Tab-separated table of C-alpha atoms in Angstrom:
chain	number	residue	atom	x	y	z
A	231	UNK	CA	69.857	122.995	77.168
A	232	UNK	CA	71.987	125.975	78.167
A	233	UNK	CA	69.411	126.858	80.859
A	234	UNK	CA	69.594	123.285	82.166
A	235	UNK	CA	73.384	123.551	82.405
A	236	UNK	CA	73.207	126.670	84.603
A	237	UNK	CA	70.550	125.049	86.770
A	238	UNK	CA	72.916	122.092	87.211
A	239	UNK	CA	75.751	124.382	88.260
A	240	UNK	CA	73.500	126.070	90.815
A	241	UNK	CA	72.445	122.709	92.249
A	242	UNK	CA	76.068	121.627	92.444
A	243	UNK	CA	76.889	124.420	94.845
A	244	UNK	CA	74.407	123.011	97.365
A	245	UNK	CA	75.497	119.364	97.165
A	246	UNK	CA	79.204	119.617	97.940
A	247	UNK	CA	80.136	119.070	101.566
A	248	UNK	CA	83.694	120.209	102.027
A	249	UNK	CA	86.110	117.914	103.833
A	250	UNK	CA	84.368	116.674	106.941
A	251	UNK	CA	86.282	115.623	110.018
A	252	UNK	CA	86.874	112.082	108.794
A	253	UNK	CA	88.098	113.130	105.362
A	254	UNK	CA	90.245	115.853	106.877
A	255	UNK	CA	91.899	113.123	108.918
A	256	UNK	CA	92.823	111.210	105.783
A	257	UNK	CA	94.286	114.325	104.214
A	258	UNK	CA	96.097	115.718	107.247
A	259	UNK	CA	97.313	112.758	109.323
A	260	UNK	CA	100.947	111.640	109.279
A	261	UNK	CA	102.069	114.009	106.574
A	262	UNK	CA	105.102	112.819	104.622
A	263	UNK	CA	107.791	115.441	104.068
A	264	UNK	CA	108.541	116.655	100.574
A	265	UNK	CA	112.098	115.280	100.412
A	266	UNK	CA	110.864	111.781	101.240
A	267	UNK	CA	108.044	112.038	98.698
A	268	UNK	CA	110.442	113.113	95.985
A	269	UNK	CA	112.875	110.340	96.871
A	270	UNK	CA	110.093	107.753	96.640
A	271	UNK	CA	108.812	109.218	93.381
A	272	UNK	CA	112.311	108.988	91.893
A	273	UNK	CA	112.523	105.392	93.125
A	274	UNK	CA	109.108	104.653	91.624
A	275	UNK	CA	110.116	105.709	88.115
A	276	UNK	CA	113.626	104.247	88.350
A	277	UNK	CA	112.389	100.859	89.545
A	278	UNK	CA	109.558	100.707	87.028
A	279	UNK	CA	112.047	101.312	84.212
A	280	UNK	CA	114.319	98.605	85.602
A	281	UNK	CA	111.640	96.000	86.348
A	282	UNK	CA	108.647	96.473	84.022
A	283	UNK	CA	108.742	94.198	80.973
A	284	UNK	CA	107.859	97.097	78.643
A	285	UNK	CA	107.012	100.318	80.454
A	286	UNK	CA	106.872	102.319	77.224
A	287	UNK	CA	104.706	99.876	75.241
A	288	UNK	CA	101.707	102.215	75.069
A	289	UNK	CA	103.217	105.550	76.122
A	290	UNK	CA	106.525	106.909	74.839
A	291	UNK	CA	109.448	107.633	77.142
A	292	UNK	CA	109.196	111.321	76.251
A	293	UNK	CA	105.544	111.358	77.308
A	294	UNK	CA	106.353	109.542	80.539
A	295	UNK	CA	109.227	111.930	81.279
A	296	UNK	CA	106.841	114.853	80.854
A	297	UNK	CA	104.326	113.228	83.194
A	298	UNK	CA	107.099	112.600	85.711
A	299	UNK	CA	108.116	116.285	85.706
A	300	UNK	CA	104.472	117.353	85.996
A	301	UNK	CA	103.770	115.223	89.080
A	302	UNK	CA	107.124	115.956	90.725
A	303	UNK	CA	106.147	119.632	90.853
A	304	UNK	CA	103.199	118.607	93.036
A	305	UNK	CA	105.541	117.085	95.629
A	306	UNK	CA	106.949	120.375	96.900
A	307	UNK	CA	104.695	120.264	99.965
A	308	UNK	CA	104.065	117.459	102.500
A	309	UNK	CA	101.263	115.029	101.647
A	310	UNK	CA	99.271	112.502	103.630
A	311	UNK	CA	99.870	108.808	102.812
A	312	UNK	CA	96.623	108.529	100.858
A	313	UNK	CA	97.380	111.695	98.869
A	314	UNK	CA	100.747	110.250	97.908
A	315	UNK	CA	99.177	106.916	97.032
A	316	UNK	CA	96.607	108.547	94.747
A	317	UNK	CA	99.191	110.727	93.000
A	318	UNK	CA	101.712	107.913	92.539
A	319	UNK	CA	99.014	105.616	91.133
A	320	UNK	CA	98.112	108.251	88.569
A	321	UNK	CA	101.729	108.120	87.425
A	322	UNK	CA	101.756	104.318	87.206
A	323	UNK	CA	98.355	104.228	85.467
A	324	UNK	CA	99.629	106.703	82.866
A	325	UNK	CA	101.404	103.796	81.138
A	326	UNK	CA	98.075	102.175	80.203
A	327	UNK	CA	99.011	98.645	81.287
A	328	UNK	CA	96.596	96.851	83.600
A	329	UNK	CA	99.165	94.820	85.551
A	330	UNK	CA	101.160	97.893	86.579
A	331	UNK	CA	99.369	99.522	89.475
A	332	UNK	CA	99.286	100.717	93.047
A	333	UNK	CA	96.281	99.186	94.803
A	334	UNK	CA	93.138	101.185	95.493
A	335	UNK	CA	93.073	102.441	99.130
A	336	UNK	CA	90.463	99.891	100.180
A	337	UNK	CA	91.298	100.061	103.878
A	338	UNK	CA	90.553	103.780	104.008
A	339	UNK	CA	87.390	103.402	101.938
A	340	UNK	CA	86.146	100.547	104.108
A	341	UNK	CA	86.813	102.580	107.250
A	342	UNK	CA	84.975	105.533	105.745
A	343	UNK	CA	81.937	103.384	104.943
A	344	UNK	CA	81.964	101.557	108.275
A	345	UNK	CA	81.897	104.898	110.076
A	346	UNK	CA	78.770	105.979	108.218
A	347	UNK	CA	80.320	107.538	105.121
A	348	UNK	CA	77.990	107.858	102.159
A	349	UNK	CA	78.484	106.893	98.518
A	350	UNK	CA	76.805	107.333	95.136
A	351	UNK	CA	74.053	104.666	94.895
A	352	UNK	CA	73.868	104.151	91.140
A	353	UNK	CA	75.810	101.666	89.016
A	354	UNK	CA	76.185	102.116	85.284
A	355	UNK	CA	76.795	100.183	82.110
A	356	UNK	CA	79.152	101.893	79.661
A	357	UNK	CA	78.655	101.098	75.987
A	358	UNK	CA	80.058	103.019	73.028
A	359	UNK	CA	81.106	105.853	75.358
A	360	UNK	CA	77.534	106.276	76.626
A	361	UNK	CA	76.510	105.671	80.222
A	362	UNK	CA	73.326	103.798	81.096
A	363	UNK	CA	71.822	102.943	84.460
A	364	UNK	CA	72.302	99.285	85.353
A	365	UNK	CA	71.225	99.434	89.016
A	366	UNK	CA	69.630	102.377	90.798
A	367	UNK	CA	69.271	102.315	94.579
A	368	UNK	CA	68.507	106.022	94.861
A	369	UNK	CA	65.060	107.419	95.626
A	370	UNK	CA	64.504	108.278	91.957
A	371	UNK	CA	63.726	104.769	90.735
A	372	UNK	CA	65.494	105.217	87.404
A	373	UNK	CA	64.680	102.515	84.906
A	374	UNK	CA	67.428	100.244	83.684
A	375	UNK	CA	69.140	101.645	80.557
A	376	UNK	CA	68.206	105.242	81.350
A	377	UNK	CA	71.037	107.297	79.863
A	378	UNK	CA	73.179	109.526	82.090
A	379	UNK	CA	74.760	112.392	80.151
A	380	UNK	CA	76.286	114.579	82.888
A	381	UNK	CA	77.609	114.134	86.413
A	382	UNK	CA	78.157	117.211	88.563
A	383	UNK	CA	77.980	119.511	85.581
A	384	UNK	CA	80.465	117.583	83.427
A	385	UNK	CA	79.588	115.369	80.504
A	386	UNK	CA	80.338	111.699	81.062
A	387	UNK	CA	83.243	111.773	78.596
A	388	UNK	CA	85.011	114.287	80.834
A	389	UNK	CA	84.087	112.294	83.942
A	390	UNK	CA	85.461	109.108	82.397
A	391	UNK	CA	88.688	110.831	81.409
A	392	UNK	CA	89.156	112.153	84.953
A	393	UNK	CA	88.393	108.827	86.639
A	394	UNK	CA	90.526	106.821	84.228
A	395	UNK	CA	93.593	108.653	85.531
A	396	UNK	CA	93.254	106.475	88.636
A	397	UNK	CA	92.791	103.178	86.764
A	398	UNK	CA	95.527	101.028	85.267
A	399	UNK	CA	94.164	99.584	82.041
A	400	UNK	CA	95.436	98.809	78.566
A	401	UNK	CA	92.317	100.170	76.885
A	402	UNK	CA	89.322	102.365	77.570
A	403	UNK	CA	87.106	99.264	77.396
A	404	UNK	CA	88.973	97.670	80.314
A	405	UNK	CA	88.731	100.884	82.327
A	406	UNK	CA	85.014	101.114	81.540
A	407	UNK	CA	84.385	97.547	82.662
A	408	UNK	CA	86.129	98.277	85.975
A	409	UNK	CA	84.183	101.496	86.487
A	410	UNK	CA	80.937	99.612	86.046
A	411	UNK	CA	81.810	97.732	89.223
A	412	UNK	CA	83.549	100.479	91.151
A	413	UNK	CA	82.014	103.809	90.142
A	414	UNK	CA	81.011	104.790	93.721
A	415	UNK	CA	84.553	104.069	94.909
A	416	UNK	CA	86.257	106.115	92.220
A	417	UNK	CA	83.867	109.046	92.616
A	418	UNK	CA	84.790	109.018	96.324
A	419	UNK	CA	88.498	108.863	95.451
A	420	UNK	CA	88.168	111.775	93.046
A	421	UNK	CA	86.358	113.823	95.670
A	422	UNK	CA	88.981	112.922	98.264
A	423	UNK	CA	91.810	114.077	96.027
A	424	UNK	CA	90.014	117.363	95.432
A	425	UNK	CA	89.544	117.855	99.179
A	426	UNK	CA	85.746	117.699	99.108
A	427	UNK	CA	83.308	114.923	99.917
A	428	UNK	CA	79.918	115.120	98.309
A	429	UNK	CA	76.774	114.140	100.149
A	430	UNK	CA	74.853	114.228	96.878
A	431	UNK	CA	75.634	114.062	93.187
A	432	UNK	CA	73.853	115.968	90.450
A	433	UNK	CA	73.167	113.982	87.296
A	434	UNK	CA	71.451	114.724	84.018
A	435	UNK	CA	69.467	111.844	82.562
A	436	UNK	CA	67.789	111.344	79.210
A	437	UNK	CA	64.716	109.193	78.862
A	438	UNK	CA	62.223	109.250	76.003
A	439	UNK	CA	64.297	112.047	74.470
A	440	UNK	CA	63.661	114.267	77.480
A	441	UNK	CA	66.467	115.584	79.671
A	442	UNK	CA	66.072	116.182	83.360
A	443	UNK	CA	68.380	117.017	86.216
A	444	UNK	CA	68.321	114.982	89.434
A	445	UNK	CA	69.907	115.454	92.815
A	446	UNK	CA	71.011	111.979	93.941
A	447	UNK	CA	71.489	111.696	97.700
A	448	UNK	CA	74.434	109.508	98.703
A	449	UNK	CA	73.675	106.545	100.957
A	450	UNK	CA	75.389	104.940	103.904
A	451	UNK	CA	76.181	101.257	103.668
A	452	UNK	CA	73.165	100.427	105.846
A	453	UNK	CA	70.851	102.606	103.774
A	454	UNK	CA	72.107	100.989	100.599
A	455	UNK	CA	71.581	97.507	102.020
A	456	UNK	CA	68.041	98.430	103.041
A	457	UNK	CA	67.323	99.657	99.509
A	458	UNK	CA	68.703	96.448	98.049
A	459	UNK	CA	66.670	94.329	100.433
A	460	UNK	CA	63.544	96.358	99.702
A	461	UNK	CA	64.048	95.789	95.991
A	462	UNK	CA	64.549	92.079	96.651
A	463	UNK	CA	67.814	92.321	94.744
A	464	UNK	CA	70.868	90.165	95.342
A	465	UNK	CA	73.588	92.245	96.981
A	466	UNK	CA	76.610	90.784	95.231
A	467	UNK	CA	78.748	93.449	96.905
A	468	UNK	CA	77.740	96.821	98.239
A	469	UNK	CA	80.728	98.760	96.975
A	470	UNK	CA	82.098	97.165	93.836
A	471	UNK	CA	79.571	94.382	93.133
A	472	UNK	CA	82.179	91.696	93.524
A	473	UNK	CA	81.271	88.476	95.304
A	474	UNK	CA	80.275	88.715	98.933
A	475	UNK	CA	80.391	85.623	101.108
A	476	UNK	CA	77.097	86.525	102.762
A	477	UNK	CA	75.095	86.826	99.554
A	478	UNK	CA	76.855	84.915	96.808
A	479	UNK	CA	79.172	81.979	97.040
A	480	UNK	CA	82.769	82.652	96.146
A	481	UNK	CA	83.089	79.170	94.652
A	482	UNK	CA	80.413	76.580	93.959
A	483	UNK	CA	79.457	73.555	91.907
A	484	UNK	CA	75.987	72.255	91.156
A	485	UNK	CA	73.785	71.024	88.301
A	486	UNK	CA	71.804	73.226	85.925
A	487	UNK	CA	69.883	70.188	84.692
A	488	UNK	CA	70.128	66.433	85.053
A	489	UNK	CA	72.922	66.333	82.483
A	490	UNK	CA	74.537	69.798	82.623
A	491	UNK	CA	76.963	70.478	85.488
A	492	UNK	CA	78.002	73.932	86.621
A	493	UNK	CA	81.306	75.024	88.155
A	494	UNK	CA	82.106	78.473	89.431
A	495	UNK	CA	85.781	78.151	90.419
A	496	UNK	CA	86.068	81.670	91.802
A	497	UNK	CA	89.360	83.582	91.903
A	498	UNK	CA	92.466	81.626	90.939
A	499	UNK	CA	94.195	82.428	94.206
A	500	UNK	CA	93.560	81.705	97.867
A	501	UNK	CA	91.073	84.516	98.453
A	502	UNK	CA	89.943	82.859	101.670
A	503	UNK	CA	93.361	83.390	103.276
A	504	UNK	CA	95.173	86.518	102.026
A	505	UNK	CA	98.118	85.673	104.292
A	506	UNK	CA	98.728	82.528	102.228
A	507	UNK	CA	97.387	83.759	98.920
A	508	UNK	CA	99.245	81.347	96.594
A	509	UNK	CA	98.530	78.144	98.527
A	510	UNK	CA	96.280	76.117	96.219
A	511	UNK	CA	95.702	73.110	98.492
A	512	UNK	CA	92.096	73.879	99.429
A	513	UNK	CA	91.273	75.067	95.904
A	514	UNK	CA	92.509	71.838	94.308
A	515	UNK	CA	90.536	69.802	96.863
A	516	UNK	CA	87.421	71.801	95.950
A	517	UNK	CA	87.975	71.232	92.219
A	518	UNK	CA	88.608	67.509	92.700
A	519	UNK	CA	85.425	67.204	94.750
A	520	UNK	CA	83.439	68.993	92.033
A	521	UNK	CA	84.639	66.745	89.215
A	522	UNK	CA	84.157	63.597	91.285
A	523	UNK	CA	80.551	64.681	91.767
A	524	UNK	CA	80.051	65.471	88.071
A	525	UNK	CA	81.370	62.070	87.013
A	526	UNK	CA	79.475	60.166	89.677
A	527	UNK	CA	76.186	61.802	88.682
A	528	UNK	CA	76.725	61.236	84.951
A	529	UNK	CA	77.038	64.824	83.711
A	530	UNK	CA	77.236	65.059	79.919
A	531	UNK	CA	78.338	68.700	79.767
A	532	UNK	CA	80.023	71.189	82.077
A	533	UNK	CA	79.739	74.964	82.218
A	534	UNK	CA	82.792	76.646	83.801
A	535	UNK	CA	81.706	80.131	84.794
A	536	UNK	CA	84.571	82.643	84.975
A	537	UNK	CA	82.457	85.766	84.660
A	538	UNK	CA	83.157	88.453	87.244
A	539	UNK	CA	86.464	86.728	87.927
A	540	UNK	CA	89.609	88.724	88.793
A	541	UNK	CA	91.980	85.955	87.690
A	542	UNK	CA	95.040	84.764	89.566
A	543	UNK	CA	97.663	82.167	88.660
A	544	UNK	CA	97.835	79.028	86.560
A	545	UNK	CA	98.901	76.951	89.570
A	546	UNK	CA	95.198	77.110	90.434
A	547	UNK	CA	93.660	76.779	86.963
A	548	UNK	CA	95.962	74.052	85.588
A	549	UNK	CA	94.652	71.351	87.986
A	550	UNK	CA	91.135	72.274	86.861
A	551	UNK	CA	91.939	71.999	83.160
A	552	UNK	CA	93.790	68.712	83.766
A	553	UNK	CA	90.440	67.085	84.552
A	554	UNK	CA	89.354	67.337	80.884
A	555	UNK	CA	92.462	68.134	78.778
A	556	UNK	CA	93.264	65.552	76.102
A	557	UNK	CA	96.860	66.672	75.600
A	558	UNK	CA	99.593	68.516	77.536
A	559	UNK	CA	98.942	72.257	77.706
A	560	UNK	CA	100.237	75.590	78.985
A	561	UNK	CA	98.851	79.093	79.133
A	562	UNK	CA	101.447	80.578	76.796
A	563	UNK	CA	103.262	79.766	73.586
A	564	UNK	CA	106.062	82.230	74.448
A	565	UNK	CA	106.872	83.629	77.889
A	566	UNK	CA	109.321	86.547	77.884
A	567	UNK	CA	110.600	87.817	81.253
A	568	UNK	CA	112.628	90.870	82.202
A	569	UNK	CA	115.224	89.971	84.797
A	570	UNK	CA	115.325	92.487	87.641
A	571	UNK	CA	116.328	92.780	91.267
A	572	UNK	CA	112.698	93.055	92.339
A	573	UNK	CA	111.493	90.088	90.282
A	574	UNK	CA	114.349	87.966	91.619
A	575	UNK	CA	113.590	89.001	95.199
A	576	UNK	CA	109.853	88.309	94.842
A	577	UNK	CA	110.546	84.868	93.425
A	578	UNK	CA	112.933	84.012	96.249
A	579	UNK	CA	110.397	85.221	98.815
A	580	UNK	CA	107.863	82.712	97.491
A	581	UNK	CA	110.399	79.913	97.840
A	582	UNK	CA	111.347	80.969	101.367
A	583	UNK	CA	107.702	81.286	102.434
A	584	UNK	CA	106.916	77.703	101.465
A	585	UNK	CA	110.209	75.759	101.405
A	586	UNK	CA	108.503	72.361	101.487
A	587	UNK	CA	105.892	73.188	98.857
A	588	UNK	CA	105.803	72.588	95.133
A	589	UNK	CA	108.386	75.185	94.083
A	590	UNK	CA	109.451	73.618	90.789
A	591	UNK	CA	108.605	76.677	88.686
A	592	UNK	CA	110.023	79.147	91.226
A	593	UNK	CA	113.260	77.176	91.537
A	594	UNK	CA	113.571	77.082	87.758
A	595	UNK	CA	112.972	80.837	87.675
A	596	UNK	CA	115.642	81.375	90.342
A	597	UNK	CA	118.177	79.635	88.101
A	598	UNK	CA	117.068	81.768	85.149
A	599	UNK	CA	117.544	84.968	87.141
A	600	UNK	CA	121.059	83.870	88.068
A	601	UNK	CA	121.861	83.204	84.392
A	602	UNK	CA	120.320	86.418	83.044
A	603	UNK	CA	121.613	89.729	84.462
A	604	UNK	CA	119.158	92.375	85.630
A	605	UNK	CA	117.821	94.355	82.694
A	606	UNK	CA	117.954	91.547	80.154
A	607	UNK	CA	114.878	89.865	78.687
A	608	UNK	CA	114.903	86.097	78.357
A	609	UNK	CA	112.478	83.427	77.196
A	610	UNK	CA	111.349	81.217	80.013
A	611	UNK	CA	110.393	77.755	78.859
A	612	UNK	CA	107.313	76.731	80.783
A	613	UNK	CA	106.742	73.020	81.215
A	614	UNK	CA	103.404	71.878	79.929
A	615	UNK	CA	100.821	70.751	82.447
A	616	UNK	CA	99.685	67.172	81.977
A	617	UNK	CA	96.183	65.751	81.792
A	618	UNK	CA	95.203	63.554	84.714
A	619	UNK	CA	96.440	60.006	84.289
A	620	UNK	CA	93.479	58.295	85.866
A	621	UNK	CA	89.891	59.528	86.035
A	622	UNK	CA	88.849	62.423	83.786
A	623	UNK	CA	85.645	64.223	82.869
A	624	UNK	CA	84.692	63.206	79.334
A	625	UNK	CA	81.673	65.430	78.709
A	626	UNK	CA	81.477	68.612	76.644
A	627	UNK	CA	83.178	71.698	78.087
A	628	UNK	CA	81.783	75.227	77.867
A	629	UNK	CA	83.671	78.172	79.396
A	630	UNK	CA	81.435	81.129	80.155
A	631	UNK	CA	83.158	84.543	79.990
A	632	UNK	CA	82.122	88.176	79.827
A	633	UNK	CA	83.504	91.705	80.057
A	634	UNK	CA	84.354	91.133	83.718
A	635	UNK	CA	86.627	88.129	83.167
A	636	UNK	CA	90.191	89.189	83.841
A	637	UNK	CA	93.766	87.944	83.879
A	638	UNK	CA	94.005	84.188	84.452
A	639	UNK	CA	90.274	83.752	83.858
A	640	UNK	CA	90.893	84.980	80.313
A	641	UNK	CA	93.941	82.701	80.050
A	642	UNK	CA	91.803	79.695	80.969
A	643	UNK	CA	89.320	80.586	78.231
A	644	UNK	CA	92.175	81.015	75.726
A	645	UNK	CA	93.619	77.585	76.618
A	646	UNK	CA	90.264	75.886	76.162
A	647	UNK	CA	89.708	77.626	72.829
A	648	UNK	CA	93.243	77.422	71.414
A	649	UNK	CA	93.746	73.742	72.334
A	650	UNK	CA	90.225	72.776	71.282
A	651	UNK	CA	89.320	71.420	74.739
A	652	UNK	CA	85.841	72.908	74.491
A	653	UNK	CA	83.871	75.971	73.450
A	654	UNK	CA	83.944	79.485	74.868
A	655	UNK	CA	80.549	81.163	75.174
A	656	UNK	CA	79.293	84.529	76.420
A	657	UNK	CA	80.620	88.033	75.777
A	658	UNK	CA	84.058	88.886	74.369
A	659	UNK	CA	86.531	89.657	77.130
A	660	UNK	CA	87.937	93.147	77.431
A	661	UNK	CA	91.138	91.849	79.037
A	662	UNK	CA	93.781	90.296	76.807
A	663	UNK	CA	95.074	86.754	76.340
A	664	UNK	CA	98.321	88.050	74.836
A	665	UNK	CA	99.372	90.578	77.431
A	666	UNK	CA	101.936	92.103	79.771
A	667	UNK	CA	101.379	90.291	83.054
A	668	UNK	CA	102.870	87.893	85.631
A	669	UNK	CA	102.875	90.679	88.185
A	670	UNK	CA	105.413	91.164	90.947
A	671	UNK	CA	105.707	93.989	93.488
A	672	UNK	CA	108.231	96.286	95.106
A	673	UNK	CA	107.871	98.683	98.032
A	674	UNK	CA	108.807	102.358	98.132
A	675	UNK	CA	111.354	103.093	100.839
A	676	UNK	CA	109.739	106.011	102.689
A	677	UNK	CA	105.980	105.782	102.132
A	678	UNK	CA	105.801	101.985	102.192
A	679	UNK	CA	103.563	102.085	99.100
A	680	UNK	CA	103.480	98.750	97.274
A	681	UNK	CA	103.832	98.912	93.491
A	682	UNK	CA	102.822	96.143	91.138
A	683	UNK	CA	104.584	95.630	87.808
A	684	UNK	CA	104.348	93.054	84.990
A	685	UNK	CA	107.597	91.175	84.583
A	686	UNK	CA	106.529	89.191	81.499
A	687	UNK	CA	105.131	89.386	78.001
A	688	UNK	CA	102.771	86.434	77.650
A	689	UNK	CA	101.819	85.203	74.174
A	690	UNK	CA	98.617	83.119	74.133
A	691	UNK	CA	98.762	79.405	73.239
A	692	UNK	CA	97.751	80.023	69.605
A	693	UNK	CA	100.895	82.118	69.098
A	694	UNK	CA	98.944	85.261	68.224
A	695	UNK	CA	101.226	88.144	69.232
A	696	UNK	CA	98.589	90.847	68.802
A	697	UNK	CA	97.192	92.067	72.087
A	698	UNK	CA	93.488	91.416	72.060
A	699	UNK	CA	90.515	89.853	73.824
A	700	UNK	CA	89.240	86.287	73.754
A	701	UNK	CA	86.322	86.129	71.345
A	702	UNK	CA	83.766	83.432	72.242
A	703	UNK	CA	83.014	80.640	69.806
A	704	UNK	CA	79.370	81.474	70.455
A	705	UNK	CA	78.557	85.057	71.463
A	706	UNK	CA	75.682	85.232	73.954
A	707	UNK	CA	75.142	88.749	75.224
A	708	UNK	CA	72.821	87.918	78.108
A	709	UNK	CA	73.119	84.624	79.989
A	710	UNK	CA	70.313	83.105	82.015
A	711	UNK	CA	71.590	80.023	83.839
A	712	UNK	CA	68.044	78.632	84.065
A	713	UNK	CA	67.726	78.440	80.284
A	714	UNK	CA	71.390	77.805	79.471
A	715	UNK	CA	71.011	73.979	79.209
A	716	UNK	CA	68.564	74.478	76.326
A	717	UNK	CA	71.057	76.719	74.529
A	718	UNK	CA	73.835	74.174	75.038
A	719	UNK	CA	71.668	71.434	73.536
A	720	UNK	CA	71.586	73.453	70.324
A	721	UNK	CA	75.372	73.766	70.301
């Protein structure tokens, strides 16, 4: 094994391509001066402390102060915008709360890929701290569930620890579930921060108790697509396996059998129009059309599929639930909010952006912010959503979740389970129903970096204050939609 390790180190030296022209551009262009970086970093910590519902929930103030001093030392020289973004996100992610984060630099990554940049072509499944191949588009044809023990000379525990520094997550399980979708992206980000872009990655795999080292050539987007097409595999998304409009519908409804309807609501925000992200008009029309079809065609059961769902807001999910709820409902039993300048401003911006819309909740929040000075925490009494007064769906409800159900998708499952509206099936979520969420944002003055923070502590409808996942009523590890109606018959 020791011989294998030295062979791996030798191979590593031939696979690293130091900052090419494109990467050098990211690292050198528009450098931000040290004084502006330090001013923004001070603002970042100050505003997080003032706005975050509980910044020190998982990490002590002393630990955060130490991290602050450590990163501030790295701001003595000018940095490019993306370098600052990466470093500042590591600071935010240090708090181990998923809804506090600086977004991944998707624009830069997309540009890199569109200009022929290559990426690691293997996706993994992480279980009990072990890494297994889930999809391999390299030339090696690794079988599914082949174990990967090392990447670029480091064991996967060390790799996970390094990559998790970039990921905001309450637990290692949440970080692992995100890496399963975005491993190529985060390996690129890690390389970028280190000033080197790899054209190949060395991995050590174990199969049939035999270890072997492989040099995995990175692929361009076109090469990856060709591999996917050749394998006759659905390309759900080339980079992070999220839904792609060309290969998988963002939202859909259909029938799995003559009596079992299927609804994939998609994200609970207006993903089709990022400029008007909280406008639910088209979403509600889609949901209404789906339920009208289910009722007209006599569906006896409905599967609501919120797997691989990033979540969103209850203004989207409540109209869906209203089609089958048999009593008033809300996504929380207790909703605690920290009043802050940034939360107040964000709320007012929503009102101003849509003055003629349904702003009942935002207007109520505006009054609460006026009554509760910045820095105080108050309980916000959410009005319950009402079931539809006229036509409703009266069949059995099954909500399908898995490890990739997040945020409001998990809240929907919790509502259905806690109110007894139906059954939850699938895998336990890794995201929490009782959680720090209801995210708002503020912008750093000099870099323009946008920072997300959770303004609220949300307690699930059951009143359980312990942070934890939604556990399905019926755990089904692997779901096949073709055979699901038979399983539902037995339930």
